[in-house]
Coordinates of C-alpha atoms in Angstrom, one line a residue:
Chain A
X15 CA -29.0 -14.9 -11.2
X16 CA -26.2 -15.2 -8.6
X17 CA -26.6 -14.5 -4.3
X18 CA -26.8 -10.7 -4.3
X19 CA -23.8 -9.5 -2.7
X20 CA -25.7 -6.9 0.0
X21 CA -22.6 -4.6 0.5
X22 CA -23.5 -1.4 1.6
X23 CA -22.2 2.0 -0.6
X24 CA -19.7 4.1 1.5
X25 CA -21.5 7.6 2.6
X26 CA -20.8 10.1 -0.1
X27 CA -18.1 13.2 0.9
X28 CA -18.9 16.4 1.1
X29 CA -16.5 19.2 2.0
X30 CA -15.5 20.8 4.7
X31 CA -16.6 24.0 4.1
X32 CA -15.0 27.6 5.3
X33 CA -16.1 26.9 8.0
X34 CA -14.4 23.6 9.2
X35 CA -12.8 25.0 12.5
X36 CA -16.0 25.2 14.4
X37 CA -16.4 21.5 14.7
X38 CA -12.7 21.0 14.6
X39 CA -10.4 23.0 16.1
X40 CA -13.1 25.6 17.7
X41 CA -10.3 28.0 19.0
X42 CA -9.7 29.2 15.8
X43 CA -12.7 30.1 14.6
X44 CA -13.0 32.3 17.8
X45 CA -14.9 30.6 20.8
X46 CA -13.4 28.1 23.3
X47 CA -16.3 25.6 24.3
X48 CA -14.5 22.0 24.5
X49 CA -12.3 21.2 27.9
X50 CA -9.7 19.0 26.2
X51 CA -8.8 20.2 22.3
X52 CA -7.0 18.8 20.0
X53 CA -4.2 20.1 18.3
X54 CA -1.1 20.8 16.2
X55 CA 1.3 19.5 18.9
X56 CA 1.8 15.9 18.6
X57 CA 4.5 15.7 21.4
X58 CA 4.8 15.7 24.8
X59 CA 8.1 16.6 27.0
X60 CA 8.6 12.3 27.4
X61 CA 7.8 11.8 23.7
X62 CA 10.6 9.8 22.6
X63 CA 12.7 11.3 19.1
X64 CA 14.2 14.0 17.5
X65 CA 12.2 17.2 17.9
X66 CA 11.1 18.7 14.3
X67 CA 8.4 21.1 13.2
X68 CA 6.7 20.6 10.0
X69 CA 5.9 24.2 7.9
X70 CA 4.0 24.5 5.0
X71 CA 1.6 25.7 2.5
X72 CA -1.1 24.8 0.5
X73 CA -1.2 26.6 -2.9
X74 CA -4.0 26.7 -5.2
X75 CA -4.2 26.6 -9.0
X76 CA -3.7 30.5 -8.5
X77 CA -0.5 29.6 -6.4
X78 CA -2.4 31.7 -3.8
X79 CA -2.2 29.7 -0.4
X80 CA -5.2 28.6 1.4
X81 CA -6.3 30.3 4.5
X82 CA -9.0 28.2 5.4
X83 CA -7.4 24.7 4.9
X84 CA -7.5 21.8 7.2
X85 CA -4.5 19.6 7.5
X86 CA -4.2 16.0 9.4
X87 CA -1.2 14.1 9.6
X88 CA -0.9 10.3 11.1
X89 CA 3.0 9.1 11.6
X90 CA 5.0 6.7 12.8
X91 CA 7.0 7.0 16.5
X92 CA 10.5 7.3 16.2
X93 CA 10.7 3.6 16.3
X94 CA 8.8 2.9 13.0
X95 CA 5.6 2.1 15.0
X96 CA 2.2 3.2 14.5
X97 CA 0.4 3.6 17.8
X98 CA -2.4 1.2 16.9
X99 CA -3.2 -2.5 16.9
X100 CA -2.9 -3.1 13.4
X101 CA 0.5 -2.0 13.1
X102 CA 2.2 -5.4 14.0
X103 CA 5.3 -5.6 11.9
X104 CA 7.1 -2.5 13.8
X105 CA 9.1 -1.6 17.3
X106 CA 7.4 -0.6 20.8
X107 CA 4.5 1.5 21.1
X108 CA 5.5 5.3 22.7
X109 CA 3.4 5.7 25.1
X110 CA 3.8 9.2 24.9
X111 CA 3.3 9.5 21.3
X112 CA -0.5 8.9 19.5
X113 CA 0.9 10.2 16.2
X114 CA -1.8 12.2 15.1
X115 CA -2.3 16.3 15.3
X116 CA -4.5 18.6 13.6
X117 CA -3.3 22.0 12.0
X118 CA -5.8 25.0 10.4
X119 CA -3.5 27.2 7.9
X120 CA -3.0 31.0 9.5
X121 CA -6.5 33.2 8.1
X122 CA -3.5 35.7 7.0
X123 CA -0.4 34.0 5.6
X124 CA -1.4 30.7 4.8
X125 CA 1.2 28.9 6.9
X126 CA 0.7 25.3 8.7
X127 CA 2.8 24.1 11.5
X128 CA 3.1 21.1 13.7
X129 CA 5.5 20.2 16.1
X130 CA 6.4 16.4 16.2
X131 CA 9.1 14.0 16.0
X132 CA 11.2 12.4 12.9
X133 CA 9.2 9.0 12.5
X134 CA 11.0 5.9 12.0
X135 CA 11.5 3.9 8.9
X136 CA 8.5 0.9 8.6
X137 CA 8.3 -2.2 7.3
X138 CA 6.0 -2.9 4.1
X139 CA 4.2 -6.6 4.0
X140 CA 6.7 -7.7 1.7
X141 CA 9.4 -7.0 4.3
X142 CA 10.5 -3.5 2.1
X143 CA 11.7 -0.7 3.9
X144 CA 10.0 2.3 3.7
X145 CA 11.4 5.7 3.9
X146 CA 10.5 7.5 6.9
X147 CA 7.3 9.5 6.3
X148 CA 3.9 11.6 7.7
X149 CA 0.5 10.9 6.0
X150 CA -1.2 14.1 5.6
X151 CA -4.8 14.6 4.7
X152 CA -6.4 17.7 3.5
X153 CA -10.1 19.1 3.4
X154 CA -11.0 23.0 2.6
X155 CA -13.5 24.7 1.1
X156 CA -13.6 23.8 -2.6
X157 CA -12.0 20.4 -2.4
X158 CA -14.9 17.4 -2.3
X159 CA -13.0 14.8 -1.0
X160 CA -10.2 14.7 1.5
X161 CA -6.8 14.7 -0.4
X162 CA -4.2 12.2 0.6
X163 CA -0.5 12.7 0.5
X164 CA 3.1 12.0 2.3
X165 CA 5.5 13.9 3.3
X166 CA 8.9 12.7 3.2
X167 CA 12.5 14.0 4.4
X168 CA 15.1 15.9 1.9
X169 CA 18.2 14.4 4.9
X170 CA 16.5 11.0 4.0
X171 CA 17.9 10.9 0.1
X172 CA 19.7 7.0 0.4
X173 CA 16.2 5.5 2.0
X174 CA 13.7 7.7 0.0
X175 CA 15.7 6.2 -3.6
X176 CA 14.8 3.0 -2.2
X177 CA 11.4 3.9 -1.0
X178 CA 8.5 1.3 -3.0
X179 CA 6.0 3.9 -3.2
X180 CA 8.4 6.7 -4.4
X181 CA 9.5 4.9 -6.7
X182 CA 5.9 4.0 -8.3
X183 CA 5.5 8.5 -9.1
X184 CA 5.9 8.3 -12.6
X185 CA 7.5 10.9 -13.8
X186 CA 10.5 10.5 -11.3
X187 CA 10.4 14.7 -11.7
X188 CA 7.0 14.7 -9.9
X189 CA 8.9 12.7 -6.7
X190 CA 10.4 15.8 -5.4
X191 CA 6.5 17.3 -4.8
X192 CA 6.8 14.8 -1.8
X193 CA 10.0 15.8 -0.4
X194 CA 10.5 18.4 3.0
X195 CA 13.3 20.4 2.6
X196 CA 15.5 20.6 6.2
X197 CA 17.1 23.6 7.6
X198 CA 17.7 24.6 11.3
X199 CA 16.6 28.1 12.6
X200 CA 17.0 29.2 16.0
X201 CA 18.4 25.9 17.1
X202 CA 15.4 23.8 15.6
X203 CA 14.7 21.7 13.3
X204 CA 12.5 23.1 10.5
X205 CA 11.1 20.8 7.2
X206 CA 9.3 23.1 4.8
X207 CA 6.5 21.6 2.4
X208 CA 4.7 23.0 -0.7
X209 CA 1.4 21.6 -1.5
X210 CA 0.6 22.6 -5.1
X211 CA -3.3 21.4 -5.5
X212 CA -2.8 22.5 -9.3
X213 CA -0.3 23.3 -11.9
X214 CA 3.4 21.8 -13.4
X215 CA 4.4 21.1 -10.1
X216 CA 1.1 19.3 -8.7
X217 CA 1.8 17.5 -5.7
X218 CA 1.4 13.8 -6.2
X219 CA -1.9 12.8 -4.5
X220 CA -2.7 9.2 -3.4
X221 CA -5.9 7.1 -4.1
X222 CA -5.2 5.1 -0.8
Chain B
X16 CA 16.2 21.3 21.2
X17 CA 17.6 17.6 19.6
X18 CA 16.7 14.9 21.4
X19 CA 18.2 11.7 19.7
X20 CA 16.2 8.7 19.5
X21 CA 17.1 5.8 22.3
X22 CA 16.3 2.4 20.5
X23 CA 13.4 1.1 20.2
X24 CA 14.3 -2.3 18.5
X25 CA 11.6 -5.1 18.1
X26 CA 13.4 -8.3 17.1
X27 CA 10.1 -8.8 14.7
X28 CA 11.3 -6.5 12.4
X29 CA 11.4 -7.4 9.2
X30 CA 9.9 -11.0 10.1
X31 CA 6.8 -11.1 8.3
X32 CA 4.1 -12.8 10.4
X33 CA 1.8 -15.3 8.9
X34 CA -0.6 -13.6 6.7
X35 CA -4.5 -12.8 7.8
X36 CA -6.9 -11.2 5.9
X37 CA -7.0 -7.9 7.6
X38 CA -3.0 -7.1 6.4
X39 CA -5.3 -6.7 3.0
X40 CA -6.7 -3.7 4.4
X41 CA -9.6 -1.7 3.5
X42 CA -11.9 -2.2 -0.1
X43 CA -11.2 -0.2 -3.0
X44 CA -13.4 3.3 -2.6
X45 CA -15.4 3.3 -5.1
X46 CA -15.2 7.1 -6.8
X47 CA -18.7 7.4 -8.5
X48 CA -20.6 7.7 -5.7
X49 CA -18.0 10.8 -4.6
X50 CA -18.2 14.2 -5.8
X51 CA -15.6 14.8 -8.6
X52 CA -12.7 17.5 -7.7
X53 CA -13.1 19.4 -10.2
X54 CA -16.9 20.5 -10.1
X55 CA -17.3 23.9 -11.4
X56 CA -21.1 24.4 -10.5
X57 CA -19.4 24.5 -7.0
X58 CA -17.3 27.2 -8.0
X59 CA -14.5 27.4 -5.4
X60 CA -13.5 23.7 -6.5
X61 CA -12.0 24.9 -10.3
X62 CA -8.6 26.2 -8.2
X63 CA -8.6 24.0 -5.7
X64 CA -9.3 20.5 -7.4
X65 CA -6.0 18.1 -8.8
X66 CA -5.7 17.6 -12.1
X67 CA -3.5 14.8 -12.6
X68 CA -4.9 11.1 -11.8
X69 CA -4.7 10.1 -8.2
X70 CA -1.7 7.4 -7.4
X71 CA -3.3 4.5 -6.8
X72 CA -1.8 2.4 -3.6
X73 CA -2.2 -1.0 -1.6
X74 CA -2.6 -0.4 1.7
X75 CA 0.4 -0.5 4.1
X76 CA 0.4 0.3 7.8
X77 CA 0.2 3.8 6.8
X78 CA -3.5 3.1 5.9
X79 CA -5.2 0.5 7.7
X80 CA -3.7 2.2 11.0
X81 CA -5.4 5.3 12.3
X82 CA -5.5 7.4 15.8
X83 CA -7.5 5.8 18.4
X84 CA -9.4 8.1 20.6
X85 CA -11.2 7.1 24.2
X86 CA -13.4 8.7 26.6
X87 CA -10.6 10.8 28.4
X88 CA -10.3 13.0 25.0
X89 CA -13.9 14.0 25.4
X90 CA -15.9 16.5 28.2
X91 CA -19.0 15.4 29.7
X92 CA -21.1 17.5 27.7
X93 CA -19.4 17.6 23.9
X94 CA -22.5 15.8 22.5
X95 CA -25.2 18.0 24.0
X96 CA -24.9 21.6 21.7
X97 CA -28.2 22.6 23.6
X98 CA -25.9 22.7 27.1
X99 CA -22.3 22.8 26.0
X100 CA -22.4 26.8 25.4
X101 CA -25.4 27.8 27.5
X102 CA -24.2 30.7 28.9
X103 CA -28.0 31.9 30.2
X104 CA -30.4 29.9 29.0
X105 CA -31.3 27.1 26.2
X106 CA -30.6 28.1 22.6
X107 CA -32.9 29.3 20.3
X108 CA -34.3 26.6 17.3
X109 CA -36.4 23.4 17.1
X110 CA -35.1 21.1 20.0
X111 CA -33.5 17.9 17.7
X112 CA -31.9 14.3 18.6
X113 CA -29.6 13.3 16.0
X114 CA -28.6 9.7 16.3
X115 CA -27.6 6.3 13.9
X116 CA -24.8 4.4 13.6
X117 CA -21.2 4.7 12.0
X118 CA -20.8 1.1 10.1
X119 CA -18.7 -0.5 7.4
X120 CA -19.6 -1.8 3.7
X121 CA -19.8 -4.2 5.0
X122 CA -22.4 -4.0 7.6
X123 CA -20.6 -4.1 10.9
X124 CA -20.6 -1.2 13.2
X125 CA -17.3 0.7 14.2
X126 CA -17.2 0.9 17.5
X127 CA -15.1 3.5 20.0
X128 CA -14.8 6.0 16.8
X129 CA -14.6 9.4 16.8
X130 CA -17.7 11.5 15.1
X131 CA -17.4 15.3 15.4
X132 CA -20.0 17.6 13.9
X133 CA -20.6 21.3 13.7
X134 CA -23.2 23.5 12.5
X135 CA -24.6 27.2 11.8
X136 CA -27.6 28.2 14.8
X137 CA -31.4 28.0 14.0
X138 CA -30.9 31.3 12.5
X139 CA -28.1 30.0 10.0
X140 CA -25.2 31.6 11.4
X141 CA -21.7 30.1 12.7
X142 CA -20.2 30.8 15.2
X143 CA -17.3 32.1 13.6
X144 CA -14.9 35.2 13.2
X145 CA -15.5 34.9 8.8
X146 CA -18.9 34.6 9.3
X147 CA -20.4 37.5 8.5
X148 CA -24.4 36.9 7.3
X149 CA -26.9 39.1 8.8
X150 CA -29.0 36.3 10.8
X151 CA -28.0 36.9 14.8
X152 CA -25.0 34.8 16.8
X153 CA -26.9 32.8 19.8
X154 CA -25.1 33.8 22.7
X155 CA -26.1 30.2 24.3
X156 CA -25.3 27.8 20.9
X157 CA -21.3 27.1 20.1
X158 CA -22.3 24.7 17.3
X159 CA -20.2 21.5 17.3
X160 CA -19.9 18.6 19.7
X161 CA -18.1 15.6 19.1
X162 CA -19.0 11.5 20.3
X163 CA -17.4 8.2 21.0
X164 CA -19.6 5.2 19.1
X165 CA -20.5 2.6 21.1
X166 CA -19.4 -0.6 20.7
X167 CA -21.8 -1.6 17.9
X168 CA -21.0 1.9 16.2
X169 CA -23.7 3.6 17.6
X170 CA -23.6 7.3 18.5
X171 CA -25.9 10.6 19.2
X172 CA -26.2 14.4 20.1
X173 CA -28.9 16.7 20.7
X174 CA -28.9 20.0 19.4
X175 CA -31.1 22.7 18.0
X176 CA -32.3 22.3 13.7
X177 CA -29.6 24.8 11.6
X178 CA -31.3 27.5 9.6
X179 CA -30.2 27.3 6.0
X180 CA -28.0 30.7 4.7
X181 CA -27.1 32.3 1.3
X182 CA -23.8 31.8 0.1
X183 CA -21.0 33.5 -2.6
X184 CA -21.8 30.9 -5.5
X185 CA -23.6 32.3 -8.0
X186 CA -26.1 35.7 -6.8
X187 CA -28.9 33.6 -5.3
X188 CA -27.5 30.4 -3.8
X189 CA -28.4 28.9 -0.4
X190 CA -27.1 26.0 1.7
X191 CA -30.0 23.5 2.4
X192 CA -29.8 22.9 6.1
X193 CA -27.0 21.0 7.3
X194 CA -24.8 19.1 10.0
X195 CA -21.2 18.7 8.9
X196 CA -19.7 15.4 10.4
X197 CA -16.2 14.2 10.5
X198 CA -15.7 10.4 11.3
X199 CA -12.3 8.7 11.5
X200 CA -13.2 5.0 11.6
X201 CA -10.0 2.3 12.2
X202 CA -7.7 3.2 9.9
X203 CA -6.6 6.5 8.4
X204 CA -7.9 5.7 5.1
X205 CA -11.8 5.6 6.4
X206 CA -10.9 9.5 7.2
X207 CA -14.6 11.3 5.7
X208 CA -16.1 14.5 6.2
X209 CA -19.6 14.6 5.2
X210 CA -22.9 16.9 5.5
X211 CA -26.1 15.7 6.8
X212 CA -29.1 17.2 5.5
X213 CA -33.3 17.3 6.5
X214 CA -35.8 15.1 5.5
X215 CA -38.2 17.2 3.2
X216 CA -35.8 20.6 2.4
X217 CA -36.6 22.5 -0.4
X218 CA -33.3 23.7 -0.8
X219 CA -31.6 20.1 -1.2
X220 CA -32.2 19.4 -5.0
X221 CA -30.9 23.5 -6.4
X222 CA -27.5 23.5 -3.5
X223 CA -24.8 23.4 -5.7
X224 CA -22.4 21.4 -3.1
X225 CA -24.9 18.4 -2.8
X226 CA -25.8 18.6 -6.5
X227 CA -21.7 18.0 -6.8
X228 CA -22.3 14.0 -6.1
X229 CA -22.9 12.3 -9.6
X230 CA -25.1 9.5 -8.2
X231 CA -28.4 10.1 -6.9
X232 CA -28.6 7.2 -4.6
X233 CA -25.1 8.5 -3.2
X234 CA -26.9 11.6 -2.4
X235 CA -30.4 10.6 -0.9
X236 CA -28.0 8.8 1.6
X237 CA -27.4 12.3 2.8
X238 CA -30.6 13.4 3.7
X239 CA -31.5 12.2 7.2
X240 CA -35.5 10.8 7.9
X241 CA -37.4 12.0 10.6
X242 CA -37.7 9.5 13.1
X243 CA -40.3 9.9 15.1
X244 CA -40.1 6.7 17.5
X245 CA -37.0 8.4 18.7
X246 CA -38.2 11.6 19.4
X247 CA -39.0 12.1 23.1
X248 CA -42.2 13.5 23.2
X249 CA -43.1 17.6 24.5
X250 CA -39.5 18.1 24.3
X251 CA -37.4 17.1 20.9
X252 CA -37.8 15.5 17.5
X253 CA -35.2 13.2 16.5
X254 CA -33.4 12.8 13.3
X255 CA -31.9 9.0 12.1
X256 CA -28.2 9.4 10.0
X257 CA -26.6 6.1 9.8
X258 CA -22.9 6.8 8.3
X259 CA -21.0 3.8 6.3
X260 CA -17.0 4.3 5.9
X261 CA -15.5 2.1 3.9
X262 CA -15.1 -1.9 4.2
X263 CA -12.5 -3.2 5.6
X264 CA -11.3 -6.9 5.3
X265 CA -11.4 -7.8 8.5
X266 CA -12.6 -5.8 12.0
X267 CA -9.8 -5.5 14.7
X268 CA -10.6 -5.9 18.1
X269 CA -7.6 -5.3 20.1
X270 CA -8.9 -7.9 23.0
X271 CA -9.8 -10.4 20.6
X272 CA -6.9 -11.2 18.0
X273 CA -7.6 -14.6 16.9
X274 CA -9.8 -14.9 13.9
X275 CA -9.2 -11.5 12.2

């Protein structure tokens, strides 16, 4: 019999409950307790980029939207750069820019915002570009393991046809479930998203 | 408001550096050990779980990077739930330490993580505007806290045990009692939520959440052993929940960049 191998098993999920924005964004669920939160703003007035705000909605196999979701996104700065040290193959770091926010969907209409910035393009390992895009994670009630997904831009259609993970969604018809549609209202910049969690237009979901 | 993007050109771009093994990123997560998505003894999964097979990808830069968090994002007090909303006096419930460490498949700690938790009062109410069980608010216990690991991925709060509660599954169900924790690890595909549970609960083998996780030994690893050599006597008990994200090929330390 070979050397046992001794890894350890990663800690089971379990979700988040309705109740996620105690731990998480406290505000919400009706109390203010921490001194520094954390929230759906990524920017700051120095942050370098073009000002945008993300809008969407989660819809269930219903299509009812989730009031109780949980959303995450991690990006890029406007340079391509992920403000981290593993990110080595991109431009400067933004000081003023971590690239993460935190959004709970409205307990009446369902809608999620956060205001950020238009990432950069990266660089894949294999020297690919990659379209600009957001990584958004998702926990709620009901759903037992954090659901993975990107957003990408509709004003983005030359770089997202040559995008290498786009182009692995097979049927190409289920590429558009990634796609932010842009309009301007009120002088800013607004890209609305649909995640479908069920149906014939099921948002493609990543194993990551 | 547009504000255009000034350049922020690296002349490395697109010049692949030398590989290492951490540009292989994290190891495959291993789904049997996670609850299924669709899991209709936990009823409010059957609209809410995908249905078409994930899309499997390697990891890029998207993955293996993460947010970094440090001291400044924390208050003084965020992992003491016994102080942080004391508004006249200590909350009500068993006095409890809850401490481990956050590690890898590997066995190495994470260090300077993030771990946030949050959980109903002794009573087995939240503090929150849809809770709406009978069982009284605290007016001295918020409920969540949040801590930095250390730099061998050790953490801990103190807090008061939740009481377990009924719940809308089927007529009769009841949460066991239980911490929710949220860890972020070193890259944003370690991203887990997961509930801690009590050494010796009734309630643990008929919840229909826990009872979502296919393997046994997956579950077990939930439930937290009293540990008494960490207890501090006449005051608290103490609790032991050691958390393991996934593996990763290689541990980056920003200070220490040769022989990733």
């Amino acid at each position: 019999m070979p050397q046992p191998l001794n890894y350890l098993k990663e800690t089971a999920s379990q979700t988040a409950g309705p109740y996620v924005h105690i731990g998480l964004i406290p505000a919400m669920a009706g109390f203010d307790i921490f001194e520094k939160n954390f929230s759906n703003v990524l920017v700051t007035p120095n942050t370098q980029g073009e000002r945008i705000t993300l809008e969407g909605k989660v819809l269930d196999g219903s299509g009812t939207p989730l009031r109780d979701v949980l959303l995450e996104i991690w990006q890029a700065n406007a340079a391509g750069r992920y403000s981290h040290p593993a990110d080595r193959l991109a431009g400067a770091v933004d000081e003023e820019f971590r690239g993460w926010g935190r959004a709970g969907s409205d307990f009446d209409s369902g809608l999620v915002t956060f205001e950020t910035i238009k990432p950069g393009a990266i660089v894949d390992k294999t020297g690919r570009k990659c379209a600009p895009h957001v990584n958004i994670w998702i926990v709620a009630r009901g759903i037992n393991i954090g659901l993975n997904t990107r957003l990408y831009f509709s004003d983005e259609e030359a770089a997202n046809a040559a995008d290498p993970v786009l182009n692995l969604v097979e049927p190409p018809l289920r590429r558009k479930t990634l796609i932010a549609t842009r309009s301007e209202r009120a002088g800013k910049v607004v890209y609305s998203f649909t995640i479908n969690l069920q149906g014939s237009d099921e948002t493609v979901f990543f194993d990551v | 408001m547009n504000v255009q993007a000034p350049a922020l050109q690296d002349p490395r771009l697109n010049r692949p550096e030398p590989f290492t093994p951490r540009d292989e990123g994290f190891f495959q997560r291993d789904r049997s050990i996670h609850p299924p998505a669709h899991a209709p003894g936990y009823k409010s999964s059957v609209l809410r779980s995908p249905r078409q097979p994930l899309l499997s990808l390697e990891n890029s830069a998207s993955e293996i990077t993460g947010p970094v968090f440090g001291h400044n994002d924390l208050g003084p007090l965020d992992n003491d739930l016994i102080r942080n909303y004391a508004k006249d006096g200590d909350p009500v419930g068993e006095r409890i330490i809850v401490h481990g460490r956050v590690l890898d498949e590997t066995g190495r700690g994470v260090p300077n993580t993030l771990v946030e938790f949050w959980q109903a009062n002794a009573g087995g109410r939240y503090r929150h505007k849809k809770d709406t069980y009978l069982a009284p608010i605290d007016p001295n216990f918020g409920g969540c806290g949040r801590a930095l690991t250390d730099d061998t991925g050790y953490y801990y709060f103190r807090t008061v045990k939740p009481g377990p509660y009924p719940w809308r599954n089927y007529v009769n169900s009841w949460r066991p009692a239980h911490i929710h924790f949220s860890v972020f690890g070193s890259g944003f595909a370690q991203r887990l939520i997961t509930q801690m549970y009590f050494e010796g609960d009734p309630l643990i083998p008929v919840c229909p959440i826990l009872t979502t996780i296919p393997d046994k030994d997956a579950l077990d690893r939930l439930v937290a052993p009293l540990d008494l050599n960490a207890s501090t006597p006449f005051d608290s008990l103490a609790y032991r929940f050691d958390i393991v994200l996934r593996g990763q090929r290689s541990t980056y330390f920003e200070n220490r960049t040769a022989g990733n």
